[in-house]
XYZ file of C-alpha atoms in Angstrom:
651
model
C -76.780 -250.916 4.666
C -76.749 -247.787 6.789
C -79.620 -245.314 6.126
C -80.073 -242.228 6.762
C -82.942 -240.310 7.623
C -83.517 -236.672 7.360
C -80.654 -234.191 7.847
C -78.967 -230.807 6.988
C -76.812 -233.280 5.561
C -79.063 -234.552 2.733
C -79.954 -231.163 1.609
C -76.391 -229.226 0.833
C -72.809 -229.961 0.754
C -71.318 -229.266 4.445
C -70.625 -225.479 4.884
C -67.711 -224.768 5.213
C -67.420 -221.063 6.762
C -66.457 -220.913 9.949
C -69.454 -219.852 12.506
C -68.365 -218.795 16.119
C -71.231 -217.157 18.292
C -71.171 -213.633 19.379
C -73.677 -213.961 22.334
C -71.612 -214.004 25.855
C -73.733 -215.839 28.276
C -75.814 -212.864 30.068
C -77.136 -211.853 26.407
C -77.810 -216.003 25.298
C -79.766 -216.249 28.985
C -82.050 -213.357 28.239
C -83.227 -215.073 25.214
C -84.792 -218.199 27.324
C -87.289 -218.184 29.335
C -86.873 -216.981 33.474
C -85.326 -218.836 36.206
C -84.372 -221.613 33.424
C -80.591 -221.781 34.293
C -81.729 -221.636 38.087
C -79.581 -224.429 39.747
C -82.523 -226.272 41.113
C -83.953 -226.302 37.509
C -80.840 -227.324 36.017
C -81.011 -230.731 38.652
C -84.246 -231.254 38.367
C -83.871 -231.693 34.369
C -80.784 -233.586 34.741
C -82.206 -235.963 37.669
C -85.026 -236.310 35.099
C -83.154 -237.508 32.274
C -80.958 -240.136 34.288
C -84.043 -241.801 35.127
C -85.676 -241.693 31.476
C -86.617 -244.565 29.554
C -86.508 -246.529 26.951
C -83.313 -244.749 26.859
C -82.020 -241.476 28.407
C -84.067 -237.998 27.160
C -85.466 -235.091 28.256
C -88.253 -232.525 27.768
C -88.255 -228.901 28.440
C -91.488 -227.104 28.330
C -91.401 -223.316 27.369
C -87.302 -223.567 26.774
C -87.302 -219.543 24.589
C -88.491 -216.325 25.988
C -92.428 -216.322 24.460
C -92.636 -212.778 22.619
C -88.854 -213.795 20.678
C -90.271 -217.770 19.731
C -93.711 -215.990 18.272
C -91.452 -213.097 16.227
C -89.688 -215.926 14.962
C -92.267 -217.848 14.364
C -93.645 -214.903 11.924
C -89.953 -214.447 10.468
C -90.174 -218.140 9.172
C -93.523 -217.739 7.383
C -93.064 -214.597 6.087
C -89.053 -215.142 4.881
C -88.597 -218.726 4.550
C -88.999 -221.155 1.885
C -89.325 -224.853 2.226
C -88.788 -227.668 -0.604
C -91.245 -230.846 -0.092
C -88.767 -234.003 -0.035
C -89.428 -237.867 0.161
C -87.271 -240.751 0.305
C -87.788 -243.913 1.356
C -87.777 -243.201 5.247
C -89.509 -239.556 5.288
C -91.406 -237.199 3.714
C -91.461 -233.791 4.884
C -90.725 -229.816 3.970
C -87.302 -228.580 4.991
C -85.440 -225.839 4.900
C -81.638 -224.829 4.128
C -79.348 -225.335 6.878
C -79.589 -222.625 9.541
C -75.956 -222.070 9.315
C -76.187 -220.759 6.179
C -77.750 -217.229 7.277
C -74.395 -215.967 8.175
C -73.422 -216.268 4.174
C -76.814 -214.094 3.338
C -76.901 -210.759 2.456
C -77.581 -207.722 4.945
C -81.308 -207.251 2.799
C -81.707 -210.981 3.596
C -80.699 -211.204 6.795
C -82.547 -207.833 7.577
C -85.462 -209.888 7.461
C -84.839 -212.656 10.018
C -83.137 -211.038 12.877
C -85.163 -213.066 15.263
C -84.266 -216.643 14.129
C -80.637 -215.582 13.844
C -80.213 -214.825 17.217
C -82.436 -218.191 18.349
C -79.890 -219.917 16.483
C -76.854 -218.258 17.996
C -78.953 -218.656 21.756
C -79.175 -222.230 20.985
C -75.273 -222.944 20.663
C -74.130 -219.875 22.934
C -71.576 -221.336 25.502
C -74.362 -221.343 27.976
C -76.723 -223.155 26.506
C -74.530 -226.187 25.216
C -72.907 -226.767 28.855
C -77.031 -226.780 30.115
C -76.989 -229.374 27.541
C -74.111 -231.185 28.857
C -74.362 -231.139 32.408
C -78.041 -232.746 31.747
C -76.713 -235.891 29.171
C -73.459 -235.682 30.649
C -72.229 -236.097 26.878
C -69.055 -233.569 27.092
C -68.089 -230.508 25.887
C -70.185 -229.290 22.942
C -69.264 -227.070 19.773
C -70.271 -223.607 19.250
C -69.165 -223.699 16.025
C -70.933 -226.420 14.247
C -74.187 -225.221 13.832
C -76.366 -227.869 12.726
C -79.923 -227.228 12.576
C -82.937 -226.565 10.228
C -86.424 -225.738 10.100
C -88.509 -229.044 9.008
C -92.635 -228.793 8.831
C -94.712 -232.120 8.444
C -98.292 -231.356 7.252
C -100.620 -234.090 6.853
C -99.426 -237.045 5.708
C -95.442 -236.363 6.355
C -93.725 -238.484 8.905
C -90.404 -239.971 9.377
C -89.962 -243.645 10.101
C -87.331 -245.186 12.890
C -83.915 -244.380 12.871
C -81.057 -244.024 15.522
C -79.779 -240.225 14.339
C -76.160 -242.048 14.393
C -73.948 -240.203 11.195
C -70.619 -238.364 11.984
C -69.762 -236.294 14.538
C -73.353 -236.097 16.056
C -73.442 -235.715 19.774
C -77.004 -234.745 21.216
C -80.244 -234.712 18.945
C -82.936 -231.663 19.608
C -86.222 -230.799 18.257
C -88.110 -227.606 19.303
C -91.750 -226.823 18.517
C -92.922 -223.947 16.525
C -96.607 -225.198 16.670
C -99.500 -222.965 16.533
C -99.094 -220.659 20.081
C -102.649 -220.464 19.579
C -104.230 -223.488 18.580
C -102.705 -226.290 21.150
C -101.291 -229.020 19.384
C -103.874 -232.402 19.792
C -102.275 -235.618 20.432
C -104.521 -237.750 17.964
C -103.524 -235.461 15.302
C -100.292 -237.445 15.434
C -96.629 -235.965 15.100
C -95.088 -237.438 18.259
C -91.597 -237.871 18.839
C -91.495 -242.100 19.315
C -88.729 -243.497 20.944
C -88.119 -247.378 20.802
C -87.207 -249.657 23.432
C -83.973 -251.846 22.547
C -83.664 -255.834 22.735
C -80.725 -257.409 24.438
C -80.277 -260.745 22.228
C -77.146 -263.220 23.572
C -76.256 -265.390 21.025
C -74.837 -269.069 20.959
C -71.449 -267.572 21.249
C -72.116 -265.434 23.765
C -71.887 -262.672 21.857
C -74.385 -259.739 22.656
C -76.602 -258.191 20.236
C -78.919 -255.017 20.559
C -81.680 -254.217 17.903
C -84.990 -252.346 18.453
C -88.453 -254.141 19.108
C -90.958 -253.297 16.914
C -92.843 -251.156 18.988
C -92.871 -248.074 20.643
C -92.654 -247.334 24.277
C -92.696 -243.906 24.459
C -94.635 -241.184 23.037
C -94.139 -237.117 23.097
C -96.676 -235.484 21.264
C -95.313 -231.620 19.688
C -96.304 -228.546 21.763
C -95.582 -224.564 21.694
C -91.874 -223.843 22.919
C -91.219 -227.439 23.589
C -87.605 -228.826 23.274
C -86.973 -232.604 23.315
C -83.293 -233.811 23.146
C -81.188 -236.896 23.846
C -77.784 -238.049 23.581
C -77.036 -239.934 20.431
C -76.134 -243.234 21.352
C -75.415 -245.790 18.361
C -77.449 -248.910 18.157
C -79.911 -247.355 21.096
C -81.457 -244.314 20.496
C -83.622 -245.452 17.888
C -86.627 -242.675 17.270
C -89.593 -241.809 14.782
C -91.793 -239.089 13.973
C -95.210 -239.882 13.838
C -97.003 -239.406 10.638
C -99.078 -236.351 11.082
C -103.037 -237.558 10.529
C -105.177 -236.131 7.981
C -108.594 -234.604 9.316
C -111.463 -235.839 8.557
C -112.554 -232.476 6.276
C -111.397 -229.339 4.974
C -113.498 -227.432 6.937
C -112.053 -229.226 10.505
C -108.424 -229.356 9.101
C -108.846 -225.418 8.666
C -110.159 -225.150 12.147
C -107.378 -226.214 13.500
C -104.754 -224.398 11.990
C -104.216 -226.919 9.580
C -102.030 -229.371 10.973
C -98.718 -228.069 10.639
C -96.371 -229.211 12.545
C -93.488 -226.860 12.441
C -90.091 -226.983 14.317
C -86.284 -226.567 14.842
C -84.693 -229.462 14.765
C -80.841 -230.255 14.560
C -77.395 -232.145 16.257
C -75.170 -230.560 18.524
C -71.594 -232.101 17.606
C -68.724 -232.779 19.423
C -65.954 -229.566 19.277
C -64.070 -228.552 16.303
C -60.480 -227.547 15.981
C -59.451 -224.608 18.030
C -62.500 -225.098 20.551
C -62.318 -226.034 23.620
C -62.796 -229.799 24.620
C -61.148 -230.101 20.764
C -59.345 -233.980 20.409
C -57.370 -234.764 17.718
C -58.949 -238.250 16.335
C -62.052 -238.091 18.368
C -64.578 -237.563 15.412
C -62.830 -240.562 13.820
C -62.714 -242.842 16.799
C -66.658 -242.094 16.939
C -67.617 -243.132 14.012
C -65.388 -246.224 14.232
C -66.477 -246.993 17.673
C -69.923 -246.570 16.604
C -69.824 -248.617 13.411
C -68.452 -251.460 16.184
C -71.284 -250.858 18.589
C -74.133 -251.510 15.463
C -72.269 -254.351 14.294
C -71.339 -255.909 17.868
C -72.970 -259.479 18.252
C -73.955 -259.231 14.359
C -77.557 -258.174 14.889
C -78.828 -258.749 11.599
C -78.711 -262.446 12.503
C -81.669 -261.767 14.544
C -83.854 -259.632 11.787
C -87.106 -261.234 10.394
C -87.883 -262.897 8.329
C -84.775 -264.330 7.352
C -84.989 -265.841 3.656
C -85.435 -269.565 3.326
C -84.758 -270.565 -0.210
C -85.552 -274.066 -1.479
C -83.151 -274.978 -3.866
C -84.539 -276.748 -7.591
C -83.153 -280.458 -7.857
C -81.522 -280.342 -11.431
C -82.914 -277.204 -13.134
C -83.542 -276.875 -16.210
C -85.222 -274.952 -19.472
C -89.034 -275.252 -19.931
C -90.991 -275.265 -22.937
C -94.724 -275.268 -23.137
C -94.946 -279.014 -25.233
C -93.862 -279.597 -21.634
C -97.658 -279.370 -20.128
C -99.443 -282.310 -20.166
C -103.427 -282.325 -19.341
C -102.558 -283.070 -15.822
C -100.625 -279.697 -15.509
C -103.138 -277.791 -17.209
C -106.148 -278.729 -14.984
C -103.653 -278.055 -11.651
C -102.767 -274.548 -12.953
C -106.559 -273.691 -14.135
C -107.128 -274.254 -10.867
C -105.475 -270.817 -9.996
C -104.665 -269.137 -12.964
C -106.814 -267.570 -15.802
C -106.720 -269.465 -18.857
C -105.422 -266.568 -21.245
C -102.220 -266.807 -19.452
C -101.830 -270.405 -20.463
C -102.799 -270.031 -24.214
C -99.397 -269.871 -26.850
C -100.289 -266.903 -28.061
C -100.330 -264.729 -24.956
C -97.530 -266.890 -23.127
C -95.536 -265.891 -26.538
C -96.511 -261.886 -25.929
C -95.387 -261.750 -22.077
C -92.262 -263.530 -23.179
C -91.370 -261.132 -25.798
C -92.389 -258.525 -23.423
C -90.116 -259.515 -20.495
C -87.070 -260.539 -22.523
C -87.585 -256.854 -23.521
C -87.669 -254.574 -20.717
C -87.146 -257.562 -17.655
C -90.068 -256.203 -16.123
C -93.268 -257.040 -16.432
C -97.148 -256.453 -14.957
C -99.623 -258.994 -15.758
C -103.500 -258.251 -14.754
C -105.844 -260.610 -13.103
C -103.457 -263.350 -13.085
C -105.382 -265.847 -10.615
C -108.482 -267.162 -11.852
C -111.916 -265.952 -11.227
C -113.324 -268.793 -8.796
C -109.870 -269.082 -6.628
C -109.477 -265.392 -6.528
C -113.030 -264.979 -5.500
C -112.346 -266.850 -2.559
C -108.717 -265.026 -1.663
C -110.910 -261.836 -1.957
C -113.324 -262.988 0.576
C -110.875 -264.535 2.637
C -108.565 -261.256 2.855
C -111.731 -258.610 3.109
C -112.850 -261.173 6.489
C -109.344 -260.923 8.000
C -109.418 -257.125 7.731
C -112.808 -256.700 8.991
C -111.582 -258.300 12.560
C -109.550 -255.971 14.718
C -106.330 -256.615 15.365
C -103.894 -256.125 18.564
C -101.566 -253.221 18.863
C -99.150 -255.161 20.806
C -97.069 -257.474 18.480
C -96.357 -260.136 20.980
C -100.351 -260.467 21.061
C -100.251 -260.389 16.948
C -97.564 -263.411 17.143
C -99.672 -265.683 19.046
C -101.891 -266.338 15.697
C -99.691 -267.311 12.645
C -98.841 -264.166 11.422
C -95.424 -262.810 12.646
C -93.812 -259.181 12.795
C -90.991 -257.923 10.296
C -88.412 -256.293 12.587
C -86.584 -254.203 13.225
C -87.930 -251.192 12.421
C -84.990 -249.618 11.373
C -85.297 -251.815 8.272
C -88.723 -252.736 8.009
C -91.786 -253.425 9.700
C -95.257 -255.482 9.045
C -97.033 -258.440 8.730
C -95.852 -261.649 7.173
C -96.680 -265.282 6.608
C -94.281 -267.985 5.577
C -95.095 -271.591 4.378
C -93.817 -272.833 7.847
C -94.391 -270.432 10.077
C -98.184 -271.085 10.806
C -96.734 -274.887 12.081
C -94.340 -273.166 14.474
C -97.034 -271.286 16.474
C -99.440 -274.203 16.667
C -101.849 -274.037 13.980
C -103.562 -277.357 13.179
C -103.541 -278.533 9.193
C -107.480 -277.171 9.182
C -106.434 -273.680 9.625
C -105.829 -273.604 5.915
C -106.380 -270.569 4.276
C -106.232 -269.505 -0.045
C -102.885 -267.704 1.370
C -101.500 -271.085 2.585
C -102.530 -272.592 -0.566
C -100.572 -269.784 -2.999
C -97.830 -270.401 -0.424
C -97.652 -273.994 -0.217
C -99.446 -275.522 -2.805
C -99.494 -273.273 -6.085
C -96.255 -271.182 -6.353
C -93.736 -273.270 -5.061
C -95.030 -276.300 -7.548
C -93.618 -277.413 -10.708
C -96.121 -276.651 -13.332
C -96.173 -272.799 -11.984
C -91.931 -273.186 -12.108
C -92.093 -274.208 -15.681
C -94.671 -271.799 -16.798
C -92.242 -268.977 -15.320
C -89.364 -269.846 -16.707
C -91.175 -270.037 -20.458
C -92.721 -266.439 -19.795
C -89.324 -264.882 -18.390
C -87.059 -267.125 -20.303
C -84.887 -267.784 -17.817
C -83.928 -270.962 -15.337
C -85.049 -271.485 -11.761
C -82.568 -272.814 -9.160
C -84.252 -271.825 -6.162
C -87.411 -270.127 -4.839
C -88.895 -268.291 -1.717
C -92.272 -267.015 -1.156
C -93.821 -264.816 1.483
C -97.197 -263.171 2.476
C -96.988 -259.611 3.548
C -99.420 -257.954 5.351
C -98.739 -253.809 5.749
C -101.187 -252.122 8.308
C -102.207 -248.819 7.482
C -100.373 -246.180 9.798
C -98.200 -248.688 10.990
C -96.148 -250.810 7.984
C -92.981 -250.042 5.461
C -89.798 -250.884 4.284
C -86.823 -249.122 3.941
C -84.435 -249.510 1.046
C -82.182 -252.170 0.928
C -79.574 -253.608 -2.012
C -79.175 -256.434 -3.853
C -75.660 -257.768 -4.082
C -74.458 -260.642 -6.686
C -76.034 -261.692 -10.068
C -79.237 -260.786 -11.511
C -82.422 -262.256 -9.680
C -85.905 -263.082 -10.441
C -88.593 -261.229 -8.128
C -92.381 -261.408 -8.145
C -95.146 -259.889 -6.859
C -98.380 -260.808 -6.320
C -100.911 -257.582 -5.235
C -103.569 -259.499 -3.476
C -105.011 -255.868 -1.649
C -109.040 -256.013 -1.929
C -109.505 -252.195 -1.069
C -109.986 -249.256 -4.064
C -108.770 -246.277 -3.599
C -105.189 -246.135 -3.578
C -104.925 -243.807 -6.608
C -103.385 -246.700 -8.582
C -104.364 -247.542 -12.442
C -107.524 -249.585 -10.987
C -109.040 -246.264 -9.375
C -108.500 -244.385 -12.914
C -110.646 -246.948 -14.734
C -112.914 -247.102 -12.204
C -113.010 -243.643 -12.576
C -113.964 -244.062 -16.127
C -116.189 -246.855 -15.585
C -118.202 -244.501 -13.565
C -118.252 -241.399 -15.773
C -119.373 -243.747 -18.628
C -122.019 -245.244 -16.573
C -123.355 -241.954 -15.722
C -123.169 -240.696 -19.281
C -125.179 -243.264 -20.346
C -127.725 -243.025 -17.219
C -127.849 -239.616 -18.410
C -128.675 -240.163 -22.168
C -131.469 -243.435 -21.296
C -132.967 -240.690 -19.134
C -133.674 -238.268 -21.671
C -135.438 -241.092 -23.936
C -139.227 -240.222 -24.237
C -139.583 -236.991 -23.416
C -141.533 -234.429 -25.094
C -140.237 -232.970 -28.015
C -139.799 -229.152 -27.434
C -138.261 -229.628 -24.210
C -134.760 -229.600 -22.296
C -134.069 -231.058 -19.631
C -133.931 -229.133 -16.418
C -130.388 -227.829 -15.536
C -130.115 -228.150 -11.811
C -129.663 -225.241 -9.662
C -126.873 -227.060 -7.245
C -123.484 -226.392 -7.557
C -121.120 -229.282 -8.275
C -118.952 -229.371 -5.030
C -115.714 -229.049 -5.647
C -113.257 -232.217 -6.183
C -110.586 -232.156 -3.725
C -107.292 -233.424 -5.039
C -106.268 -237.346 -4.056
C -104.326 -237.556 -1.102
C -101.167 -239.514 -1.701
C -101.296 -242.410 1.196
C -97.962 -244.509 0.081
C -98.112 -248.509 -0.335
C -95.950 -248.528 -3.557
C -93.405 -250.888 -4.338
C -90.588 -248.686 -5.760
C -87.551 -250.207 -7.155
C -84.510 -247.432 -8.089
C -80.831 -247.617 -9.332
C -78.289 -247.151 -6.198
C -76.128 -244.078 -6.358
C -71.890 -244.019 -5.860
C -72.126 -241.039 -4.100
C -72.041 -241.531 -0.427
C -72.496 -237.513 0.163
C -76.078 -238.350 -1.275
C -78.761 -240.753 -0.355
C -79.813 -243.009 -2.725
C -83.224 -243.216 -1.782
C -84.609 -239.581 -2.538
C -87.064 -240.128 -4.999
C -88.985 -237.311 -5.332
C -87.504 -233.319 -4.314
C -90.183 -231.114 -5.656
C -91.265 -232.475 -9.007
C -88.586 -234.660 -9.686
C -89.219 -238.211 -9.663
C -86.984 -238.917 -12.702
C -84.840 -241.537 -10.783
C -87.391 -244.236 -10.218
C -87.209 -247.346 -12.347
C -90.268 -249.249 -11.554
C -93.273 -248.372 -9.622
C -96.372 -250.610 -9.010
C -98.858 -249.317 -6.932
C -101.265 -251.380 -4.452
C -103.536 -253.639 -6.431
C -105.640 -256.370 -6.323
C -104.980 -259.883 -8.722
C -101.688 -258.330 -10.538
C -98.451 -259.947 -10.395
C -95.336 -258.376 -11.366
C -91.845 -259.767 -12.039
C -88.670 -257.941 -12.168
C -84.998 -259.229 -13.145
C -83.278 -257.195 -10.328
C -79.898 -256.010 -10.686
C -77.188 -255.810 -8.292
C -77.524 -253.188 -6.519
C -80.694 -251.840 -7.598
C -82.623 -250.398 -4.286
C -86.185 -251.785 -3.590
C -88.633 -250.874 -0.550
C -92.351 -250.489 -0.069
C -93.549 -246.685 0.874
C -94.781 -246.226 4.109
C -98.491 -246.318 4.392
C -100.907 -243.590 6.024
C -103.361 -243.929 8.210
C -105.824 -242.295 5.898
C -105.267 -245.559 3.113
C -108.476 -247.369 2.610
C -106.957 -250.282 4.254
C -104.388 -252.291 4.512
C -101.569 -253.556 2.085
C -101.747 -257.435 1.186
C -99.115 -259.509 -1.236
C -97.421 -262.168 -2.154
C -93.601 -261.919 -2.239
C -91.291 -264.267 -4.122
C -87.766 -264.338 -5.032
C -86.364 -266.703 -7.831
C -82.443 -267.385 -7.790
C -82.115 -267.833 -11.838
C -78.884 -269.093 -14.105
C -77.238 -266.301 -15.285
C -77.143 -266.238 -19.137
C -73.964 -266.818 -21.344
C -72.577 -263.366 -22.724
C -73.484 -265.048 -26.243
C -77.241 -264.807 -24.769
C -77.081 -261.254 -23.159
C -76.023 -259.713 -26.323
C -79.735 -259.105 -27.159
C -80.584 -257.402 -23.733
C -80.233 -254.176 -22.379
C -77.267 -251.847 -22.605
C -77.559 -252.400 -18.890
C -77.374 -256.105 -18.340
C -80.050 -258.221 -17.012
C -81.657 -255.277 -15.415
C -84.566 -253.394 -13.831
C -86.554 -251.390 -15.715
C -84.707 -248.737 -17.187
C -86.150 -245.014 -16.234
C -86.220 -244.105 -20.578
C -87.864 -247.411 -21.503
C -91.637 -247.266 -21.535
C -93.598 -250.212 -19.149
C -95.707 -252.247 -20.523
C -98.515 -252.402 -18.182
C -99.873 -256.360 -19.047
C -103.067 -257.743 -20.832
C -106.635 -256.135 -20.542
C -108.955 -258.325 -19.178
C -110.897 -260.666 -21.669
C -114.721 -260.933 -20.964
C -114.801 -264.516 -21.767
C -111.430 -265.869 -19.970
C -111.941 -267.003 -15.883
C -110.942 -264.050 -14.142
C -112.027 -261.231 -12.492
């Protein structure tokens, strides 16, 4: 599945007027800065580029005449509005498409003369052949203005990507930083470009996919253009997430983080333009549909599912459980969730809505020792470098066009060497608990349905680093679970809230035992302090999000919230610790796990399992949803699980 990332695209229907520049090339010069278009400039740039790496690119410092950049600088935050949007692979503010000022009105336009005539400087005839002569990429069009004005604050980012949709030709970003306040590399916000694998397969077929990590970093700056030729399947590219500071008083120092800038595609010519084929924009988008699928690269992405099929499934019922089973799953599990009664409740509940969450599922001596386990393994640093990560157990998802982070299969830990004693309560849910047949049966009594095959998989997502991006499900209704396993608070989850409470409780009662025995007569002393002020929680991602696809390939599936509206998920779990969810998936039903920030309280731990299950008879589906054996539906209300007893095992 083909995603896209942020574009002009996303955010309107193409516009259709035609544009054509009125700037002859003296005027569009005078608009850069001096001696730019100097031949010995132009080689140098161009010499520059050739020799780039991981792939070709270039970066021009101070590219627009100072005094016009600053103007339009103060045109934009004066004039220009900006709608917050977040998908899957970004989240930033954009604007409308630059191409639309031509349709504004003269009071309008009156009050952005400056970026107007950046944007017709930009794609004057001068400036696209600079363009060309450096990437050697062709003739250019004037008239296909594609640009917009995108601002990541704290927190925004946009994960890896190759820029590859239509007739896209070169990809530019220029900086609109503070002038005053030079942009600081740890505040994050670089451009990230990827180095590519060559793979050659059995068949001697050649496959290219992006390593995991990045090879090349270009932090924003004042007046600073980066560009590159797109190049399908190579030019693979991020943006940093831009880091929160460590106060309000610091992030205000320094101008606040905002990372402002111009950023668009120059295409390849329209009709009636010179350099104009007939066919061309169709032959590059077949070509480069052929040069992403050439030597089938997704043969090479990991992990790669290994499902281990159920010899003769069938139905389970709980007279099924002989003392034998019970001790093995008391061994993990708390012992309300093995009681008729409750097994009866989550039944009813899943046959309900398919979807289900189910608090503080692992016993409290096992998960006491998971806890410790996990909070040790976070404590110890780990390498940057993946290669270095992959000489321990743990392996890297790639590539990062479709997901990145940490993950542990039941075999993989024998592959790289580790001995039987490196055993772990990770290896054990892996090996030893899910994939046995007491924990099969009680499944298929609390979700009513039967097993045929399962897969299971520890997931590790580093703070600043991890994510995945949406991806499908194709074929019949499946069975997936997850097991939140994260030790950390703080992720502005349901736990948080009642600890929240907890506290506020605790302190009201502090307060009332403290005003026991004094003398009568007397108030207590108000404090003179002011209560500092409670600043709101900063989002910092981690959610598994699961949303219906859409039919419309104008529109990308995966925006889940623009502004307020967030009406299109259909389940959300946030990070958690001891909670397992399960969720009949439908076909085609989008799933991914938000990127996570650097300013998270850790990292993201679970355990991920997939269930193939028998698809019920239409006698038995006449009961479910309108919707078929689906995700939870965005109307229905979820039903968030069991509290916690205070005399059952558990946490």
């Amino acid at each position: 599945m083909k995603r896209k990332a942020h574009s002009q695209a996303e955010s309107h229907k193409p516009h259709k007027k035609k544009f054509k520049t009125s700037l002859g090339d003296e005027d569009a010069k005078k608009k850069f800065r001096k001696g730019l278009f100097d031949k010995d400039v132009l080689d140098k740039y161009t010499k520059g580029y050739a020799k780039s790496t991981p792939y070709k690119h270039s970066v021009i410092h101070e590219l627009i005449d100072d005094t016009l950049l600053r103007t339009v600088r103060e045109e934009i935050k004066d004039n220009v509005s900006f709608t917050p949007k977040e998908t899957d692979i970004y989240k930033i503010h954009q604007s409308g498409d630059l191409a639309n000022l031509d349709g504004l009105d003269d009071e309008a336009l009156a009050k952005l003369p400056s970026l107007l005539a950046l944007r017709d400087a930009m794609y004057s005839q001068a400036f696209r052949d600079y363009v060309a002569h450096i990437t050697g990429c062709g003739p250019l069009s004037g008239r296909k203005t594609d640009m917009a004005i995108n601002v990541y604050t704290p927190g925004c980012y946009l994960l890896c990507h190759d820029d590859v949709i239509g007739s896209r030709k070169v990809s530019y970003i220029l900086y609109l930083t503070d002038p005053d306040i030079p942009w600081k590399a740890e505040w994050g916000g670089a451009l990230r470009l990827f180095p590519v694998r060559t793979i050659k397969g059995k068949d001697g077929e050649v496959a290219r996919t992006p390593a995991p990590d990045v090879s090349k970093i270009i932090p924003p700056a004042w007046n600073q253009l980066s560009f590159f030729a797109v190049q399908p399947g190579e030019s693979f590219h991020d943006v940093e997430e831009v880091y929160h500071a460590e106060s309000k008083k610091q992030l205000e120092k320094e101008g606040g983080r905002v990372r402002m800038a111009i950023s668009g595609w120059f295409h390849i010519p329209q009709i009636g333009e010179d350099g104009y084929v007939e066919g061309a924009e169709e032959k590059l988008a077949k070509n480069s549909g052929l040069m992403q699928l050439q030597g089938n690269p997704d043969q090479y992405d990991l992990p790669q599912l290994k499902p281990v099929k159920v010899e003769q499934p069938q139905s389970s019922s709980q007279e099924e459980f002989d003392e034998a089973d019970l001790e093995f799953l008391l061994k993990y599990m708390t012992p309300t969730y093995l009681t008729p009664d409750t097994l009866e409740q989550v039944t009813e509940q899943f046959e309900e809505f398919s979807t289900i969450t189910l608090p503080n599922l692992l016993g409290k001596k096992f998960a006491k020792r998971l806890r410790d386990y996990v909070v040790a393994q976070e404590s110890s640093p780990l390498p940057e470098d993946s290669a270095k990560i992959e000489k321990g157990p743990w392996r890297v998802a790639k590539p990062p066009h479709k997901h990145r982070y940490l993950y542990l299969q039941a075999d993989s830990s024998k592959k790289n060497g580790a001995s039987k004693e490196d055993s772990s309560p990770i290896k054990e849910l892996l090996e030893e608990f899910l994939p046995s047949p007491q924990f099969r049966r009680w499944l298929q009594i609390a979700t009513g349905s039967v097993v045929e095959s399962h897969d299971f998989i520890a997931r590790r997502f580093r703070h600043g680093k991890d994510y995945t991006l949406a991806t499908g499900h194709e074929g019949k209704p499946r069975l997936e679970m997850t097991i939140g396993i994260t030790p950390t608070s703080g992720w502005g989850g349901a736990e948080d809230e009642d600890e929240d409470e907890d506290e506020a409780a605790a302190e009201e009662e502090q307060s009332k035992s403290n005003g026991k025995g004094k003398s009568k007569g007397k108030a207590p002393k108000k404090s003179s302090k002011k209560e500092p002020e409670k600043e709101e929680p900063i989002e910092v991602g981690g959610h598994e999000v699961y949303m219906a696809g859409d039919d419309d390939a104008n529109e990308d599936a995966a925006i889940y919230k623009s502004g307020n509206d967030d009406d299109n998920i259909l389940f959300f779990e946030a990070v958690s610790w001891n909670n397992m969810s399960l969720v009949l998936r439908d076909s085609g039903a989008l799933k991914f796990v938000k990127y996570i920030s650097q300013k998270a309280p850790g990292d993201r731990w679970d355990i991920s399992g997939t269930f193939e299950v028998e698809e019920l008879d239409d006698d038995d589906e006449d009961g479910n949803q309108a919707n078929g054996e689906g995700v939870l539906d965005d109307t229905e209300e979820e039903w968030n699980g069991f509290p916690s007893s205070s005399d059952s095992d558990s946490d």
